[in-house]
Structure formats: C-alpha cells, structure tokens
mmCIF file of C-alpha atoms and ligand atoms in Angstrom:
data_model
loop_
_atom_site.group_PDB
_atom_site.id
_atom_site.type_symbol
_atom_site.label_atom_id
_atom_site.label_comp_id
_atom_site.label_asym_id
_atom_site.label_seq_id
_atom_site.Cartn_x
_atom_site.Cartn_y
_atom_site.Cartn_z
ATOM 1 C CA MET A 1 19.645 -33.841 -5.709
ATOM 2 C CA GLU A 2 21.998 -31.433 -7.438
ATOM 3 C CA LEU A 3 20.097 -30.292 -10.521
ATOM 4 C CA THR A 4 22.659 -27.915 -11.999
ATOM 5 C CA LYS A 5 24.628 -29.677 -14.698
ATOM 6 C CA LYS A 6 28.103 -30.683 -13.687
ATOM 7 C CA SER A 7 30.034 -28.541 -16.146
ATOM 8 C CA ILE A 8 28.676 -25.258 -14.815
ATOM 9 C CA ARG A 9 28.660 -25.854 -11.070
ATOM 10 C CA SER A 10 31.954 -23.998 -10.763
ATOM 11 C CA LEU A 11 31.258 -21.539 -13.585
ATOM 12 C CA LYS A 12 32.481 -18.010 -13.071
ATOM 13 C CA GLY A 13 30.216 -15.986 -15.318
ATOM 14 C CA TYR A 14 31.213 -12.905 -17.283
ATOM 15 C CA LYS A 15 31.148 -9.940 -14.950
ATOM 16 C CA THR A 16 29.635 -6.767 -16.293
ATOM 17 C CA ASN A 17 30.473 -3.537 -14.558
ATOM 18 C CA ASN A 18 27.650 -1.428 -13.170
ATOM 19 C CA ILE A 19 29.754 1.232 -11.491
ATOM 20 C CA GLN A 20 28.737 4.697 -12.648
ATOM 21 C CA CYS A 21 31.616 7.012 -13.503
ATOM 22 C CA ARG A 22 31.847 10.280 -15.373
ATOM 23 C CA ILE A 23 34.639 8.920 -17.555
ATOM 24 C CA LYS A 24 33.963 5.368 -18.659
ATOM 25 C CA LEU A 25 37.077 3.746 -20.133
ATOM 26 C CA ASP A 26 36.557 0.158 -19.015
ATOM 27 C CA ALA A 27 34.661 -1.617 -21.796
ATOM 28 C CA ASN A 28 36.176 -0.449 -25.111
ATOM 29 C CA GLU A 29 32.848 0.959 -26.249
ATOM 30 C CA GLY A 30 33.408 3.209 -29.232
ATOM 31 C CA LYS A 31 31.714 6.581 -29.537
ATOM 32 C CA ASN A 32 28.430 6.786 -31.389
ATOM 33 C CA ILE A 33 29.320 8.401 -34.688
ATOM 34 C CA LEU A 34 26.735 6.791 -36.931
ATOM 35 C CA LEU A 35 23.384 7.716 -35.408
ATOM 36 C CA GLU A 36 21.781 11.014 -34.545
ATOM 37 C CA ASP A 37 20.979 11.335 -30.833
ATOM 38 C CA ASP A 38 17.329 12.072 -31.593
ATOM 39 C CA LEU A 39 16.839 9.107 -33.888
ATOM 40 C CA VAL A 40 13.255 7.897 -33.766
ATOM 41 C CA ILE A 41 11.742 4.796 -35.229
ATOM 42 C CA ASP A 42 9.372 5.365 -38.151
ATOM 43 C CA LYS A 43 5.693 5.673 -37.512
ATOM 44 C CA GLY A 44 3.986 2.451 -38.487
ATOM 45 C CA PHE A 45 6.892 0.226 -37.437
ATOM 46 C CA SER A 46 5.321 -3.207 -36.932
ATOM 47 C CA PHE A 47 6.184 -4.008 -33.339
ATOM 48 C CA ASN A 48 3.692 -6.884 -33.385
ATOM 49 C CA LEU A 49 5.480 -8.826 -36.114
ATOM 50 C CA TYR A 50 8.452 -11.136 -35.699
ATOM 51 C CA PRO A 51 11.642 -9.699 -37.139
ATOM 52 C CA ASP A 52 13.005 -10.802 -40.515
ATOM 53 C CA ASN A 53 14.871 -13.947 -39.529
ATOM 54 C CA GLU A 54 17.100 -13.583 -42.606
ATOM 55 C CA ALA A 55 17.902 -9.959 -41.686
ATOM 56 C CA ALA A 56 17.973 -9.353 -45.434
ATOM 57 C CA ALA A 57 18.170 -5.548 -45.388
ATOM 58 C CA LEU A 58 20.911 -5.599 -42.785
ATOM 59 C CA ARG A 59 22.930 -8.230 -44.634
ATOM 60 C CA GLU A 60 22.649 -6.063 -47.758
ATOM 61 C CA GLU A 61 24.128 -3.082 -45.890
ATOM 62 C CA ILE A 62 26.903 -5.128 -44.290
ATOM 63 C CA SER A 63 27.683 -6.580 -47.697
ATOM 64 C CA ARG A 64 27.733 -3.147 -49.319
ATOM 65 C CA PHE A 65 30.167 -1.854 -46.715
ATOM 66 C CA THR A 66 32.458 -4.880 -46.452
ATOM 67 C CA GLY A 67 32.339 -6.262 -49.983
ATOM 68 C CA ILE A 68 31.454 -9.702 -48.606
ATOM 69 C CA LYS A 69 28.629 -11.602 -50.314
ATOM 70 C CA THR A 70 25.330 -11.592 -48.367
ATOM 71 C CA SER A 71 25.261 -15.404 -48.371
ATOM 72 C CA ASN A 72 28.533 -15.426 -46.421
ATOM 73 C CA ILE A 73 27.234 -13.137 -43.650
ATOM 74 C CA LEU A 74 25.266 -14.281 -40.614
ATOM 75 C CA PRO A 75 24.259 -11.413 -38.316
ATOM 76 C CA GLY A 76 23.311 -12.023 -34.707
ATOM 77 C CA ASN A 77 22.774 -10.690 -31.234
ATOM 78 C CA GLY A 78 26.306 -9.383 -30.758
ATOM 79 C CA SER A 79 29.363 -11.386 -31.701
ATOM 80 C CA SER A 80 28.963 -13.025 -28.277
ATOM 81 C CA GLU A 81 26.038 -14.972 -29.715
ATOM 82 C CA MET A 82 28.310 -16.039 -32.562
ATOM 83 C CA ILE A 83 30.989 -17.327 -30.171
ATOM 84 C CA GLU A 84 28.380 -19.425 -28.405
ATOM 85 C CA LEU A 85 26.954 -20.668 -31.705
ATOM 86 C CA VAL A 86 30.327 -21.917 -32.897
ATOM 87 C CA ILE A 87 30.859 -23.934 -29.723
ATOM 88 C CA LYS A 88 27.259 -25.130 -29.711
ATOM 89 C CA THR A 89 27.643 -26.309 -33.307
ATOM 90 C CA TYR A 90 31.022 -28.027 -33.113
ATOM 91 C CA ALA A 91 31.794 -29.083 -29.560
ATOM 92 C CA ASP A 92 30.400 -32.172 -27.887
ATOM 93 C CA LYS A 93 31.099 -32.895 -24.245
ATOM 94 C CA ASN A 94 34.864 -33.243 -23.580
ATOM 95 C CA ASP A 95 35.831 -31.987 -27.037
ATOM 96 C CA VAL A 96 38.775 -29.610 -26.966
ATOM 97 C CA ILE A 97 38.706 -25.863 -27.653
ATOM 98 C CA LEU A 98 42.135 -24.264 -28.084
ATOM 99 C CA SER A 99 43.228 -20.653 -27.661
ATOM 100 C CA PHE A 100 45.868 -18.421 -26.137
ATOM 101 C CA THR A 101 45.666 -16.825 -22.692
ATOM 102 C CA PRO A 102 45.101 -14.106 -21.795
ATOM 103 C CA THR A 103 42.306 -13.478 -24.248
ATOM 104 C CA PHE A 104 38.597 -12.681 -24.364
ATOM 105 C CA SER A 105 37.011 -14.692 -21.562
ATOM 106 C CA MET A 106 33.851 -15.765 -23.383
ATOM 107 C CA TYR A 107 35.723 -18.511 -25.274
ATOM 108 C CA SER A 108 36.449 -20.374 -22.061
ATOM 109 C CA ILE A 109 33.122 -19.517 -20.431
ATOM 110 C CA PHE A 110 31.068 -20.954 -23.305
ATOM 111 C CA SER A 111 33.443 -23.935 -23.512
ATOM 112 C CA GLN A 112 32.642 -24.747 -19.914
ATOM 113 C CA VAL A 113 28.916 -24.244 -20.416
ATOM 114 C CA TYR A 114 28.965 -26.861 -23.168
ATOM 115 C CA ALA A 115 31.243 -29.173 -21.133
ATOM 116 C CA ALA A 116 34.027 -28.827 -23.680
ATOM 117 C CA LYS A 117 37.648 -28.761 -22.538
ATOM 118 C CA PHE A 118 39.265 -25.359 -22.877
ATOM 119 C CA VAL A 119 43.014 -25.667 -23.450
ATOM 120 C CA SER A 120 45.206 -22.623 -23.749
ATOM 121 C CA ILE A 121 48.757 -21.744 -24.578
ATOM 122 C CA LYS A 122 50.233 -18.887 -22.634
ATOM 123 C CA CYS A 123 51.186 -15.747 -24.533
ATOM 124 C CA ASN A 124 54.894 -14.913 -24.447
ATOM 125 C CA GLU A 125 56.159 -12.680 -21.681
ATOM 126 C CA ASN A 126 55.630 -9.544 -23.798
ATOM 127 C CA PHE A 127 52.151 -10.827 -24.753
ATOM 128 C CA SER A 128 53.140 -11.689 -28.301
ATOM 129 C CA VAL A 129 52.082 -15.198 -29.341
ATOM 130 C CA ASP A 130 53.764 -18.228 -30.828
ATOM 131 C CA ILE A 131 51.610 -19.480 -33.701
ATOM 132 C CA LYS A 132 54.024 -22.319 -34.448
ATOM 133 C CA ALA A 133 53.553 -23.618 -30.889
ATOM 134 C CA LEU A 134 49.774 -23.279 -31.204
ATOM 135 C CA THR A 135 49.787 -25.115 -34.526
ATOM 136 C CA ALA A 136 51.910 -27.923 -33.079
ATOM 137 C CA LYS A 137 49.567 -28.162 -30.098
ATOM 138 C CA ALA A 138 46.579 -28.344 -32.435
ATOM 139 C CA GLN A 139 48.227 -31.187 -34.346
ATOM 140 C CA GLU A 140 48.849 -32.964 -31.061
ATOM 141 C CA ILE A 141 45.431 -32.618 -29.383
ATOM 142 C CA ASN A 142 43.046 -32.145 -32.355
ATOM 143 C CA PRO A 143 40.789 -29.410 -30.996
ATOM 144 C CA LYS A 144 37.376 -29.015 -32.574
ATOM 145 C CA VAL A 145 37.734 -25.240 -32.529
ATOM 146 C CA ILE A 146 40.642 -22.791 -32.262
ATOM 147 C CA PHE A 147 39.801 -19.237 -31.177
ATOM 148 C CA LEU A 148 42.135 -16.374 -32.002
ATOM 149 C CA CYS A 149 41.193 -12.866 -30.984
ATOM 150 C CA ASN A 150 42.997 -10.651 -33.469
ATOM 151 C CA PRO A 151 44.016 -8.074 -32.464
ATOM 152 C CA ASN A 152 43.761 -9.464 -28.966
ATOM 153 C CA ASN A 153 41.641 -8.272 -26.065
ATOM 154 C CA PRO A 154 43.023 -7.397 -23.497
ATOM 155 C CA THR A 155 46.643 -7.153 -24.689
ATOM 156 C CA GLY A 156 46.168 -5.282 -27.985
ATOM 157 C CA TYR A 157 48.628 -7.636 -29.724
ATOM 158 C CA LEU A 158 48.160 -8.190 -33.470
ATOM 159 C CA ILE A 159 48.987 -11.485 -35.153
ATOM 160 C CA ASP A 160 50.300 -11.084 -38.689
ATOM 161 C CA LYS A 161 47.998 -12.384 -41.404
ATOM 162 C CA SER A 162 50.758 -14.663 -42.742
ATOM 163 C CA GLU A 163 50.866 -16.454 -39.381
ATOM 164 C CA ILE A 164 47.126 -17.071 -39.404
ATOM 165 C CA LEU A 165 47.450 -18.465 -42.924
ATOM 166 C CA TYR A 166 50.199 -20.766 -41.635
ATOM 167 C CA LEU A 167 47.823 -22.069 -38.960
ATOM 168 C CA LEU A 168 45.016 -22.524 -41.494
ATOM 169 C CA ASP A 169 47.327 -24.408 -43.826
ATOM 170 C CA ASN A 170 48.290 -26.793 -41.034
ATOM 171 C CA THR A 171 45.066 -27.641 -39.219
ATOM 172 C CA ASP A 172 41.641 -29.101 -39.950
ATOM 173 C CA SER A 173 40.113 -27.640 -36.796
ATOM 174 C CA ILE A 174 37.575 -24.833 -37.109
ATOM 175 C CA VAL A 175 39.612 -21.631 -36.841
ATOM 176 C CA VAL A 176 37.657 -18.671 -35.477
ATOM 177 C CA ILE A 177 39.269 -15.275 -35.899
ATOM 178 C CA ASP A 178 37.505 -12.786 -33.642
ATOM 179 C CA GLU A 179 38.066 -9.440 -35.344
ATOM 180 C CA ALA A 180 36.166 -7.302 -32.838
ATOM 181 C CA TYR A 181 38.964 -4.682 -33.056
ATOM 182 C CA ILE A 182 40.313 -5.215 -36.574
ATOM 183 C CA GLU A 183 39.217 -1.748 -37.721
ATOM 184 C CA PHE A 184 41.803 -0.221 -35.368
ATOM 185 C CA GLY A 185 44.776 -1.967 -36.912
ATOM 186 C CA GLY A 186 45.836 -4.905 -38.987
ATOM 187 C CA ASP A 187 44.790 -6.857 -42.041
ATOM 188 C CA SER A 188 41.514 -8.710 -41.922
ATOM 189 C CA ILE A 189 41.520 -12.368 -42.901
ATOM 190 C CA VAL A 190 37.968 -12.071 -44.165
ATOM 191 C CA ASN A 191 38.790 -12.386 -47.852
ATOM 192 C CA GLU A 192 40.174 -15.880 -47.282
ATOM 193 C CA ILE A 193 36.849 -17.432 -46.219
ATOM 194 C CA SER A 194 36.311 -19.130 -49.573
ATOM 195 C CA GLU A 195 39.862 -20.498 -49.652
ATOM 196 C CA TYR A 196 39.436 -22.550 -46.484
ATOM 197 C CA LYS A 197 36.759 -25.009 -45.418
ATOM 198 C CA ASN A 198 37.375 -24.261 -41.725
ATOM 199 C CA LEU A 199 37.658 -20.461 -41.365
ATOM 200 C CA ILE A 200 35.141 -18.324 -39.456
ATOM 201 C CA VAL A 201 35.556 -14.577 -38.901
ATOM 202 C CA LEU A 202 33.612 -12.671 -36.247
ATOM 203 C CA ARG A 203 32.897 -8.952 -36.387
ATOM 204 C CA THR A 204 30.940 -6.583 -34.168
ATOM 205 C CA MET A 205 29.261 -3.177 -34.339
ATOM 206 C CA SER A 206 30.071 -2.619 -30.652
ATOM 207 C CA LYS A 207 33.574 -1.159 -30.934
ATOM 208 C CA ALA A 208 34.637 0.875 -34.017
ATOM 209 C CA PHE A 209 31.013 1.470 -34.989
ATOM 210 C CA GLY A 210 30.115 2.642 -31.492
ATOM 211 C CA LEU A 211 26.832 0.760 -31.205
ATOM 212 C CA ALA A 212 27.359 -1.579 -28.255
ATOM 213 C CA SER A 213 23.811 -0.966 -27.005
ATOM 214 C CA LEU A 214 22.293 -2.411 -30.174
ATOM 215 C CA ARG A 215 23.791 -5.899 -29.698
ATOM 216 C CA LEU A 216 24.770 -6.449 -33.273
ATOM 217 C CA GLY A 217 27.567 -8.641 -34.531
ATOM 218 C CA TYR A 218 28.082 -10.946 -37.472
ATOM 219 C CA MET A 219 29.867 -14.053 -38.618
ATOM 220 C CA VAL A 220 31.562 -14.370 -41.986
ATOM 221 C CA SER A 221 32.343 -17.776 -43.437
ATOM 222 C CA ASN A 222 31.894 -20.049 -46.443
ATOM 223 C CA ASP A 223 28.387 -21.098 -47.522
ATOM 224 C CA LYS A 224 28.629 -24.514 -45.936
ATOM 225 C CA ILE A 225 29.497 -23.246 -42.461
ATOM 226 C CA ILE A 226 26.980 -20.389 -42.615
ATOM 227 C CA ASN A 227 24.222 -22.855 -43.561
ATOM 228 C CA LEU A 228 25.177 -25.242 -40.787
ATOM 229 C CA ILE A 229 25.361 -22.587 -38.084
ATOM 230 C CA SER A 230 22.114 -20.983 -39.274
ATOM 231 C CA LYS A 231 20.369 -24.253 -38.454
ATOM 232 C CA VAL A 232 21.701 -24.188 -34.899
ATOM 233 C CA LYS A 233 20.859 -20.541 -34.276
ATOM 234 C CA ALA A 234 17.563 -19.885 -32.513
ATOM 235 C CA PRO A 235 15.112 -17.977 -34.725
ATOM 236 C CA TYR A 236 14.623 -14.236 -34.272
ATOM 237 C CA THR A 237 17.564 -13.614 -31.927
ATOM 238 C CA LEU A 238 18.302 -10.427 -33.830
ATOM 239 C CA ASN A 239 15.393 -8.163 -32.948
ATOM 240 C CA ALA A 240 13.646 -5.904 -35.422
ATOM 241 C CA VAL A 241 14.615 -2.639 -33.719
ATOM 242 C CA THR A 242 18.297 -3.559 -33.903
ATOM 243 C CA GLN A 243 17.950 -4.560 -37.547
ATOM 244 C CA TYR A 244 16.182 -1.321 -38.372
ATOM 245 C CA ILE A 245 18.655 0.908 -36.572
ATOM 246 C CA GLY A 246 21.575 -1.169 -37.816
ATOM 247 C CA VAL A 247 20.547 -0.477 -41.409
ATOM 248 C CA ARG A 248 20.205 3.243 -40.676
ATOM 249 C CA ALA A 249 23.625 3.295 -39.018
ATOM 250 C CA LEU A 250 25.393 1.422 -41.790
ATOM 251 C CA LYS A 251 24.242 4.030 -44.317
ATOM 252 C CA ASN A 252 26.699 6.317 -42.488
ATOM 253 C CA ALA A 253 29.418 3.681 -42.198
ATOM 254 C CA ASP A 254 31.929 5.824 -44.115
ATOM 255 C CA ARG A 255 32.238 7.982 -41.005
ATOM 256 C CA VAL A 256 34.215 5.281 -39.213
ATOM 257 C CA THR A 257 37.371 6.052 -41.180
ATOM 258 C CA ALA A 258 37.794 9.461 -39.556
ATOM 259 C CA TYR A 259 36.833 8.075 -36.160
ATOM 260 C CA ILE A 260 39.419 5.303 -36.414
ATOM 261 C CA ASP A 261 42.155 7.831 -37.264
ATOM 262 C CA GLU A 262 41.186 9.809 -34.183
ATOM 263 C CA VAL A 263 41.294 6.701 -31.970
ATOM 264 C CA LYS A 264 44.732 5.775 -33.322
ATOM 265 C CA GLN A 265 46.078 9.252 -32.529
ATOM 266 C CA GLN A 266 44.640 9.170 -29.030
ATOM 267 C CA ARG A 267 45.950 5.642 -28.492
ATOM 268 C CA GLU A 268 49.414 6.897 -29.372
ATOM 269 C CA TYR A 269 48.968 9.746 -26.891
ATOM 270 C CA LEU A 270 47.935 7.385 -24.081
ATOM 271 C CA PHE A 271 50.769 4.964 -24.854
ATOM 272 C CA ASN A 272 53.418 7.702 -24.949
ATOM 273 C CA GLU A 273 52.197 9.327 -21.746
ATOM 274 C CA LEU A 274 52.257 5.990 -19.926
ATOM 275 C CA ILE A 275 55.784 5.279 -21.179
ATOM 276 C CA LYS A 276 56.892 8.747 -20.023
ATOM 277 C CA GLU A 277 55.747 7.783 -16.535
ATOM 278 C CA ASN A 278 57.927 4.669 -16.741
ATOM 279 C CA ILE A 279 54.838 2.501 -16.856
ATOM 280 C CA LYS A 280 55.149 -0.752 -18.784
ATOM 281 C CA ALA A 281 52.607 -0.208 -21.567
ATOM 282 C CA TYR A 282 52.097 -2.440 -24.588
ATOM 283 C CA LYS A 283 51.774 -1.349 -28.211
ATOM 284 C CA SER A 284 48.133 -1.802 -29.136
ATOM 285 C CA SER A 285 46.281 -2.423 -32.375
ATOM 286 C CA CYS A 286 42.934 -1.913 -30.612
ATOM 287 C CA ASN A 287 40.982 0.981 -29.106
ATOM 288 C CA PHE A 288 42.583 0.486 -25.704
ATOM 289 C CA VAL A 289 46.007 0.324 -24.083
ATOM 290 C CA PHE A 290 47.128 -2.495 -21.787
ATOM 291 C CA PHE A 291 49.644 -1.673 -19.067
ATOM 292 C CA TYR A 292 51.270 -2.904 -15.885
ATOM 293 C CA LEU A 293 51.375 -0.748 -12.775
ATOM 294 C CA LYS A 294 51.777 -1.828 -9.188
ATOM 295 C CA ILE A 295 49.714 0.511 -7.035
ATOM 296 C CA ASN A 296 47.382 -0.726 -4.322
ATOM 297 C CA ASP A 297 43.706 -0.061 -5.034
ATOM 298 C CA LEU A 298 44.457 1.756 -8.287
ATOM 299 C CA LEU A 299 40.943 1.150 -9.611
ATOM 300 C CA LYS A 300 39.414 2.646 -6.494
ATOM 301 C CA LYS A 301 41.780 5.616 -6.603
ATOM 302 C CA LEU A 302 40.887 6.316 -10.231
ATOM 303 C CA GLN A 303 37.212 6.000 -9.431
ATOM 304 C CA ASP A 304 37.664 8.738 -6.846
ATOM 305 C CA HIS A 305 38.697 10.869 -9.833
ATOM 306 C CA GLY A 306 35.535 9.797 -11.678
ATOM 307 C CA ILE A 307 37.379 7.403 -13.973
ATOM 308 C CA LEU A 308 36.570 3.771 -14.640
ATOM 309 C CA ILE A 309 39.114 1.467 -16.306
ATOM 310 C CA ARG A 310 39.404 -2.317 -16.388
ATOM 311 C CA GLY A 311 41.536 -4.256 -13.925
ATOM 312 C CA PHE A 312 42.406 -7.953 -13.877
ATOM 313 C CA SER A 313 43.169 -10.673 -11.361
ATOM 314 C CA GLY A 314 45.078 -13.947 -11.142
ATOM 315 C CA ASP A 315 48.016 -14.058 -13.557
ATOM 316 C CA LEU A 316 47.140 -10.540 -14.666
ATOM 317 C CA LYS A 317 47.140 -8.953 -11.239
ATOM 318 C CA ASP A 318 48.409 -5.339 -11.504
ATOM 319 C CA TYR A 319 47.615 -5.223 -15.229
ATOM 320 C CA TYR A 320 45.071 -2.738 -16.518
ATOM 321 C CA ARG A 321 43.267 -1.918 -19.728
ATOM 322 C CA VAL A 322 42.177 1.612 -20.489
ATOM 323 C CA SER A 323 39.868 2.293 -23.425
ATOM 324 C CA VAL A 324 40.671 5.179 -25.730
ATOM 325 C CA GLY A 325 38.084 7.841 -24.975
ATOM 326 C CA TYR A 326 37.585 11.407 -26.084
ATOM 327 C CA ASP A 327 40.591 13.686 -26.048
ATOM 328 C CA TRP A 328 39.521 15.333 -22.753
ATOM 329 C CA GLU A 329 38.814 11.970 -21.127
ATOM 330 C CA ASN A 330 42.238 10.604 -22.002
ATOM 331 C CA LYS A 331 43.906 13.778 -20.731
ATOM 332 C CA LYS A 332 41.969 13.598 -17.481
ATOM 333 C CA PHE A 333 42.929 9.942 -17.089
ATOM 334 C CA ILE A 334 46.626 10.714 -17.555
ATOM 335 C CA GLU A 335 46.484 13.693 -15.181
ATOM 336 C CA SER A 336 44.719 11.657 -12.523
ATOM 337 C CA LEU A 337 47.140 8.772 -12.917
ATOM 338 C CA LYS A 338 50.115 11.126 -12.556
ATOM 339 C CA GLU A 339 48.604 12.563 -9.401
ATOM 340 C CA ILE A 340 47.989 9.095 -7.950
ATOM 341 C CA ILE A 341 51.577 8.066 -8.736
ATOM 342 C CA LYS A 342 52.935 11.265 -7.145
ATOM 343 C CA ASN A 343 50.955 10.613 -3.960
ATOM 344 C CA GLU A 344 52.255 7.039 -3.856
ATOM 345 C CA ASN A 345 55.844 8.226 -4.128
ATOM 346 C CA CYS A 346 55.313 10.733 -1.319
ATOM 347 C CA ARG A 347 54.117 7.974 0.949
ATOM 348 C CA ASP A 348 57.182 5.748 0.343
HETATM 349 C C1 LIG B 1 33.696 -6.735 -27.152
HETATM 350 C C2 LIG B 1 34.119 -8.034 -27.711
HETATM 351 C C3 LIG B 1 33.205 -8.928 -28.270
HETATM 352 C C4 LIG B 1 31.742 -8.782 -28.043
HETATM 353 O O1 LIG B 1 31.123 -8.105 -28.988
HETATM 354 P P1 LIG B 1 29.543 -7.980 -28.983
HETATM 355 O O2 LIG B 1 29.275 -7.935 -30.438
HETATM 356 O O3 LIG B 1 29.230 -6.723 -28.271
HETATM 357 O O4 LIG B 1 28.952 -9.192 -28.333
HETATM 358 C C5 LIG B 1 33.655 -10.064 -28.887
HETATM 359 N N1 LIG B 1 34.967 -10.356 -28.901
HETATM 360 C C6 LIG B 1 35.851 -9.550 -28.328
HETATM 361 C C7 LIG B 1 37.281 -9.923 -28.361
HETATM 362 C C8 LIG B 1 35.459 -8.368 -27.708
HETATM 363 O O5 LIG B 1 36.361 -7.601 -27.096
#
C-alpha cells in the first residue's frame, strides 16, 4: 500500500545548497549588521521554560520600528512558516492558489503539500508582470489565495503600489504580498492592511536585517486575519532564543538604513558591470541581480574561483541570480566572470 499522500508523491522539495565557498552569493542573505559577533545570552536565561507564545517583547520592538500596531503583527519561524500558514488556513484540497512565474518556489511547494491547485501567469518577456491579466484571471477562476512577491525573487522586478491596490480593489481572494526584499526598493503596502479585509503582508529578518540564521519573519494583517491565523499556528514555533536575540537586534534596527544604501550602490555596480560585458541583466529592486548568460557549466566554473551564485533550470535555464555581497566579493565575482567569458571566447 502506498502510504504517502497523493498530492506529495511527485513533490520536488525546496533544495538548500550545502556547497562551501569562500564567496557566498547564492541565497540573498544580508550581512549581519545588528548583532555583535560575541553576543552571549544572559546568565539565568530560562532554557527549561516554553517561549512566550505571544512573543510580546518582540512584537513591541517590531511595532516600534515599523509603526504597525502590535495586534496586527504575527511573528513566526521565518516568513516561510507564514506562507505555509496562509495556505493551511485558506486552502482546502483542489482550491486554487494564483501567482506569477517565475517567483519564490515555496508558494507552489506548499500548495502541492496541501493538495491545492497552483495556477500561475507567466511574467512578460522582460520579467515585468501584467496585473490586469492577473486580476482578470482571479475573477475567472476565484483563487482562495493570490501570492505576489514584491519585489520579486528571483527577477528583482517591483510592482507599483497602485497596481497592487488595483488588484485589491477587484478581488475578494486573500492577497499575500511577500515583502521579503521591500527594504531594498519600493513602497510597502503595509499601511493598507486596515483598508482591506483580504490583505496579508509578509516580512522577514533574513535579508535586509541580515539574520537568516535566526529564522524570524512576521505577518502583518488586520485583526480578524491575525486572530484566525493565530489559531492555526502551532504553539511555540518561535523559539525563545530567537525571540531574545530578535529583540536585541531590533534595538539596533536604525543601522539598516546605511546598510541598504550600501547594497543599492553595490547592486548598481554589479548591474553596470554585467551590462558592460553585454550580459542581459535586469534592473533589480532587491539585494541581488538576475541575469542571462549562456556558458556551459558556469556555476561550476565560478565555484572553481570560490564563488557560489544561484542557477536555475527549466524555463530559466541559463539564468542566474547573484546576491549583492561585500564590495570585495562583488569585485571578485565580476573579475572571475570576465575571466571565464574571456576563456570561452578563446575556445570558440
Ligand atoms: C528569502 C525569502 C523568504 C524566506 O524568508 P525566511 O523568513 O527566511 O523564511 C520568503 N520569501 C521570499 C520571496 C524570499 O526570497
């Protein structure tokens, strides 16, 4: 007897990368700017007790930094937990989840896990998106949930706030705006949560705040949705150490402004250097640059230079995503890429 449930028999799980490289530009992890390297947990920390399930202190800090009311914030074990929670809360078997492709793969992975039907509209050829087409599709197929990653991973494309408002004004589906990279460019939609009964915004501490190891993300929505999703969420998923360190980190949250400026400058550098090499690179509102380059085994060749970036397959074969790293890392990446291209040309 086949015991595995039907929906996940063909599931391709999210692949994490365990390759060790000196220069790691594959996962968009920001740099740690908020915590001292020698941070220690206070003596007397109660490891034996369950964490505060309300994460009250952490919510306070997030609220202080973002200006969002604590009752509209639900923190969790990375925004990945929040993506799963939304689907878990709203999608029954065969319900439809709508998004664009390419986008963050966890929307379709969790859809499949919950036996929901993931439907996607292709991005335009230049990876911009057609919100009118998405809205029309939503009116046609009535999805339970619409996911928009804004700005988008892996393309870096930013949807204008007015277009998201257009979608919200023309659908009753739950609209999830995943703002994992919003700090790097664009207007957040977060202040609209009370205006709409169906808007959820997801944020993370993994990118601009440079704390991917902590596993800390949060959902922002109206009271009704936050209360509903809180009931679905397993207790204590946000561990006490993460809450404690998260609070400490957020006390220094003002530091992100300077860091973001630096990332934007370096992003511009990477983009311009790629363009100079006649590589098709895409304007990005994130902490990475997406580009197209046809070179056999490019990932392997870069790894020989000690550099790890992200490659794709299927429709995105020969597309790559390079995270914005430190100044010296970005320079080394560009130098190595130039050398690889030169060697290719010699061989032709
Ligand atoms: C990195 C990323 C996340 C995951 O964030 P965590 O809080 O680390 O789980 C969510 N959405 C997008 C689009 C991302 O790129």
